[in-house]
Tab-separated table of N, CA and C in Angstrom:
chain	number	residue	atom	x	y	z
A	922	MET	N	-17.365	-9.622	3.847
A	922	MET	CA	-16.660	-11.276	3.847
A	922	MET	C	-17.357	-11.638	5.486
A	923	ASP	N	-17.482	-10.646	6.641
A	923	ASP	CA	-17.825	-11.735	8.123
A	923	ASP	C	-19.296	-12.128	7.883
A	924	GLN	N	-19.951	-11.542	6.532
A	924	GLN	CA	-21.275	-11.974	6.691
A	924	GLN	C	-21.127	-13.385	6.108
A	925	ASP	N	-19.992	-13.666	4.820
A	925	ASP	CA	-20.686	-14.480	3.752
A	925	ASP	C	-20.383	-15.210	4.814
A	926	VAL	N	-19.017	-15.311	5.602
A	926	VAL	CA	-18.586	-16.487	6.566
A	926	VAL	C	-19.800	-17.202	7.763
A	927	GLU	N	-20.858	-16.379	8.339
A	927	GLU	CA	-21.407	-16.692	9.577
A	927	GLU	C	-23.147	-17.286	8.555
A	928	GLU	N	-22.821	-16.805	7.134
A	928	GLU	CA	-23.455	-17.371	6.012
A	928	GLU	C	-23.801	-18.693	5.988
A	929	SER	N	-22.583	-19.136	5.911
A	929	SER	CA	-22.211	-20.707	5.245
A	929	SER	C	-22.483	-21.304	6.411
A	930	GLY	N	-23.215	-21.327	7.272
A	930	GLY	CA	-23.567	-22.218	8.373
A	930	GLY	C	-22.254	-23.650	8.638
A	931	ASP	N	-21.470	-23.350	8.365
A	931	ASP	CA	-20.186	-24.458	9.231
A	931	ASP	C	-20.024	-23.923	10.387
A	932	GLY	N	-20.252	-23.420	11.155
A	932	GLY	CA	-19.981	-23.236	12.956
A	932	GLY	C	-18.552	-22.641	13.208
A	933	GLY	N	-18.246	-21.386	12.006
A	933	GLY	CA	-17.682	-20.958	12.137
A	933	GLY	C	-15.810	-21.426	12.158
A	934	GLU	N	-16.398	-22.424	11.691
A	934	GLU	CA	-14.562	-22.919	10.941
A	934	GLU	C	-14.121	-22.491	10.244
A	935	GLY	N	-15.218	-21.414	9.356
A	935	GLY	CA	-14.396	-20.726	7.711
A	935	GLY	C	-13.708	-19.484	8.770
A	936	ARG	N	-14.389	-18.650	9.620
A	936	ARG	CA	-13.863	-17.543	10.481
A	936	ARG	C	-12.429	-17.880	10.990
A	937	ARG	N	-12.723	-19.152	11.676
A	937	ARG	CA	-11.665	-19.348	12.506
A	937	ARG	C	-10.129	-19.825	11.917
A	938	ALA	N	-10.550	-20.593	10.284
A	938	ALA	CA	-9.470	-20.973	8.943
A	938	ALA	C	-8.798	-18.735	8.679
A	939	ALA	N	-9.561	-18.141	8.586
A	939	ALA	CA	-9.526	-16.487	7.952
A	939	ALA	C	-8.681	-16.423	9.046
A	940	ASP	N	-8.969	-16.414	10.286
A	940	ASP	CA	-8.671	-15.736	11.426
A	940	ASP	C	-7.059	-16.209	11.525
A	941	GLU	N	-6.881	-17.269	11.336
A	941	GLU	CA	-5.464	-17.726	11.551
A	941	GLU	C	-4.724	-17.691	10.390
A	942	LEU	N	-5.418	-17.808	9.458
A	942	LEU	CA	-4.374	-17.483	8.044
A	942	LEU	C	-3.784	-15.960	8.178
A	943	ARG	N	-4.434	-15.168	8.991
A	943	ARG	CA	-4.273	-13.311	8.558
A	943	ARG	C	-3.431	-13.446	9.362
A	944	ASP	N	-3.141	-14.440	10.875
A	944	ASP	CA	-2.087	-13.937	11.847
A	944	ASP	C	-0.838	-14.644	11.403
A	945	GLU	N	-1.446	-15.721	10.241
A	945	GLU	CA	-0.015	-16.422	9.880
A	945	GLU	C	0.905	-15.428	8.826
A	946	LEU	N	0.279	-14.225	7.973
A	946	LEU	CA	0.554	-13.398	6.853
A	946	LEU	C	0.847	-12.479	7.448
A	947	ARG	N	0.577	-12.006	8.760
A	947	ARG	CA	0.631	-11.201	9.393
A	947	ARG	C	2.214	-11.057	10.220
A	948	SER	N	2.014	-12.218	10.591
A	948	SER	CA	3.737	-12.586	11.866
A	948	SER	C	4.450	-12.879	10.175
A	949	ALA	N	4.453	-13.344	8.998
A	949	ALA	CA	5.587	-13.822	7.854
A	949	ALA	C	5.461	-12.074	7.870
A	950	GLY	N	4.702	-10.809	7.982
A	950	GLY	CA	5.179	-10.078	7.360
A	950	GLY	C	5.769	-8.890	8.067
A	951	TYR	N	5.887	-9.230	9.455
A	951	TYR	CA	6.802	-8.585	10.152
A	951	TYR	C	8.153	-9.000	10.279
A	952	GLU	N	8.356	-10.591	9.896
A	952	GLU	CA	9.263	-11.050	9.739
A	952	GLU	C	10.507	-10.715	8.453
A	953	VAL	N	9.419	-10.533	7.204
A	953	VAL	CA	9.772	-10.048	6.315
A	953	VAL	C	10.137	-8.425	6.462
A	954	ARG	N	9.894	-7.459	7.289
A	954	ARG	CA	10.450	-6.584	7.356
A	954	ARG	C	10.996	-6.339	8.151
A	955	ARG	N	11.297	-6.888	8.867
A	955	ARG	CA	12.920	-7.298	10.198
A	955	ARG	C	13.520	-7.287	9.328
A	956	GLU	N	14.004	-8.819	8.341
A	956	GLU	CA	14.981	-8.888	7.378
A	956	GLU	C	15.535	-7.750	7.143
A	957	LEU	N	14.341	-7.330	6.333
A	957	LEU	CA	14.634	-5.959	4.820
A	957	LEU	C	15.016	-5.039	5.984
A	958	ALA	N	14.801	-4.403	7.289
A	958	ALA	CA	15.561	-3.787	8.145
A	958	ALA	C	16.792	-4.346	8.270
A	959	ASP	N	17.392	-5.202	8.682
A	959	ASP	CA	18.504	-6.056	8.981
A	959	ASP	C	19.312	-5.620	7.623
A	960	ALA	N	18.951	-5.898	6.525
A	960	ALA	CA	19.834	-6.188	5.096
A	960	ALA	C	19.454	-4.657	4.787
A	961	ALA	N	19.345	-3.491	5.015
A	961	ALA	CA	19.413	-2.356	4.898
A	961	ALA	C	20.517	-1.631	5.739
A	962	GLY	N	20.146	-2.267	7.049
A	962	GLY	CA	21.423	-1.518	7.986
A	962	GLY	C	22.482	-2.211	7.620
A	963	GLU	N	22.646	-3.066	7.158
A	963	GLU	CA	24.345	-4.120	6.842
A	963	GLU	C	24.587	-2.787	5.714
A	964	VAL	N	23.384	-2.701	4.305
A	964	VAL	CA	24.101	-2.074	3.467
A	964	VAL	C	24.927	-0.498	3.720
A	965	ARG	N	23.927	0.178	4.435
A	965	ARG	CA	24.073	1.101	5.623
A	965	ARG	C	25.955	1.346	5.711
A	966	ARG	N	25.891	-0.031	6.259
A	966	ARG	CA	27.440	0.067	6.852
A	966	ARG	C	28.625	-0.288	5.777
A	967	GLU	N	28.244	-0.774	4.892
A	967	GLU	CA	29.545	-1.363	4.074
A	967	GLU	C	29.506	0.128	2.944
A	968	LEU	N	28.370	0.785	2.386
A	968	LEU	CA	28.600	2.089	2.279
A	968	LEU	C	29.282	3.237	3.167
A	969	ALA	N	29.090	3.104	4.296
A	969	ALA	CA	29.581	4.185	5.132
A	969	ALA	C	31.669	3.510	4.933
A	970	ASP	N	31.956	2.582	4.959
A	970	ASP	CA	33.088	1.988	4.660
A	970	ASP	C	33.622	2.368	4.101
A	971	ALA	N	32.906	1.646	2.503
A	971	ALA	CA	33.394	2.513	0.868
A	971	ALA	C	33.779	3.839	1.013
A	972	ALA	N	32.685	4.731	1.531
A	972	ALA	CA	33.303	5.986	1.526
A	972	ALA	C	34.448	6.117	2.172
A	973	ARG	N	34.474	6.161	3.709
A	973	ARG	CA	35.493	5.905	4.458
A	973	ARG	C	36.968	6.093	3.668
A	974	GLU	N	37.026	4.710	3.555
A	974	GLU	CA	38.019	3.843	2.271
A	974	GLU	C	38.703	4.880	0.969
A	975	ALA	N	37.297	5.813	0.602
A	975	ALA	CA	37.148	6.609	-1.134
A	975	ALA	C	38.175	7.840	-0.098
A	976	ARG	N	37.686	8.138	0.838
A	976	ARG	CA	38.434	9.279	1.275
A	976	ARG	C	39.986	9.188	2.042
A	977	GLY	N	39.725	7.990	1.910
A	977	GLY	CA	41.453	7.819	2.513
A	977	GLY	C	41.614	7.497	4.254
A	978	GLU	N	40.147	6.932	4.588
A	978	GLU	CA	40.574	7.517	6.302
A	978	GLU	C	40.075	5.664	6.740
A	979	VAL	N	40.813	4.798	5.850
A	979	VAL	CA	40.698	3.003	6.331
A	979	VAL	C	41.191	3.154	7.995
A	980	GLY	N	41.821	3.782	8.284
A	980	GLY	CA	42.528	2.970	9.723
A	980	GLY	C	40.947	3.595	11.211
A	981	VAL	N	40.344	4.575	10.232
A	981	VAL	CA	39.654	5.912	11.485
A	981	VAL	C	38.565	4.831	11.365
A	982	GLU	N	37.919	5.049	12.916
A	982	GLU	CA	36.605	4.403	13.578
A	982	GLU	C	35.606	5.017	12.994
A	983	PRO	N	34.650	4.232	12.245
A	983	PRO	CA	33.049	4.659	12.338
A	983	PRO	C	32.839	5.125	13.115
A	984	ARG	N	31.757	6.592	12.652
A	984	ARG	CA	30.882	6.803	13.802
A	984	ARG	C	29.584	5.937	14.108
A	985	ARG	N	29.188	6.157	15.353
A	985	ARG	CA	28.077	4.962	15.398
A	985	ARG	C	26.747	5.880	15.041
A	986	PHE	N	25.410	5.639	14.526
A	986	PHE	CA	24.525	5.861	14.708
A	986	PHE	C	23.612	5.437	15.234
A	987	VAL	N	22.359	6.114	16.368
A	987	VAL	CA	21.649	5.688	17.106
A	987	VAL	C	20.516	5.660	16.154
A	988	GLU	N	20.190	4.383	15.946
A	988	GLU	CA	18.430	4.058	14.929
A	988	GLU	C	17.592	3.757	15.735
A	989	ALA	N	16.489	4.853	15.316
A	989	ALA	CA	15.167	4.971	15.784
A	989	ALA	C	14.092	3.944	15.699
């Protein structure tokens, strides 16, 4: 692909546009992964609360786990 961009004779504009697009997509990917991790953490907390409630431990303080 790099060779195609260089041979196009656009003075590197195609390459710069491709680099910018790649950076934007990478940034969006990081954001999506962070949001998914946050959502997964919330689901884990809700499931833990439901499990405690099912065991009759409603007033018991939940254990805290350190996430890596």
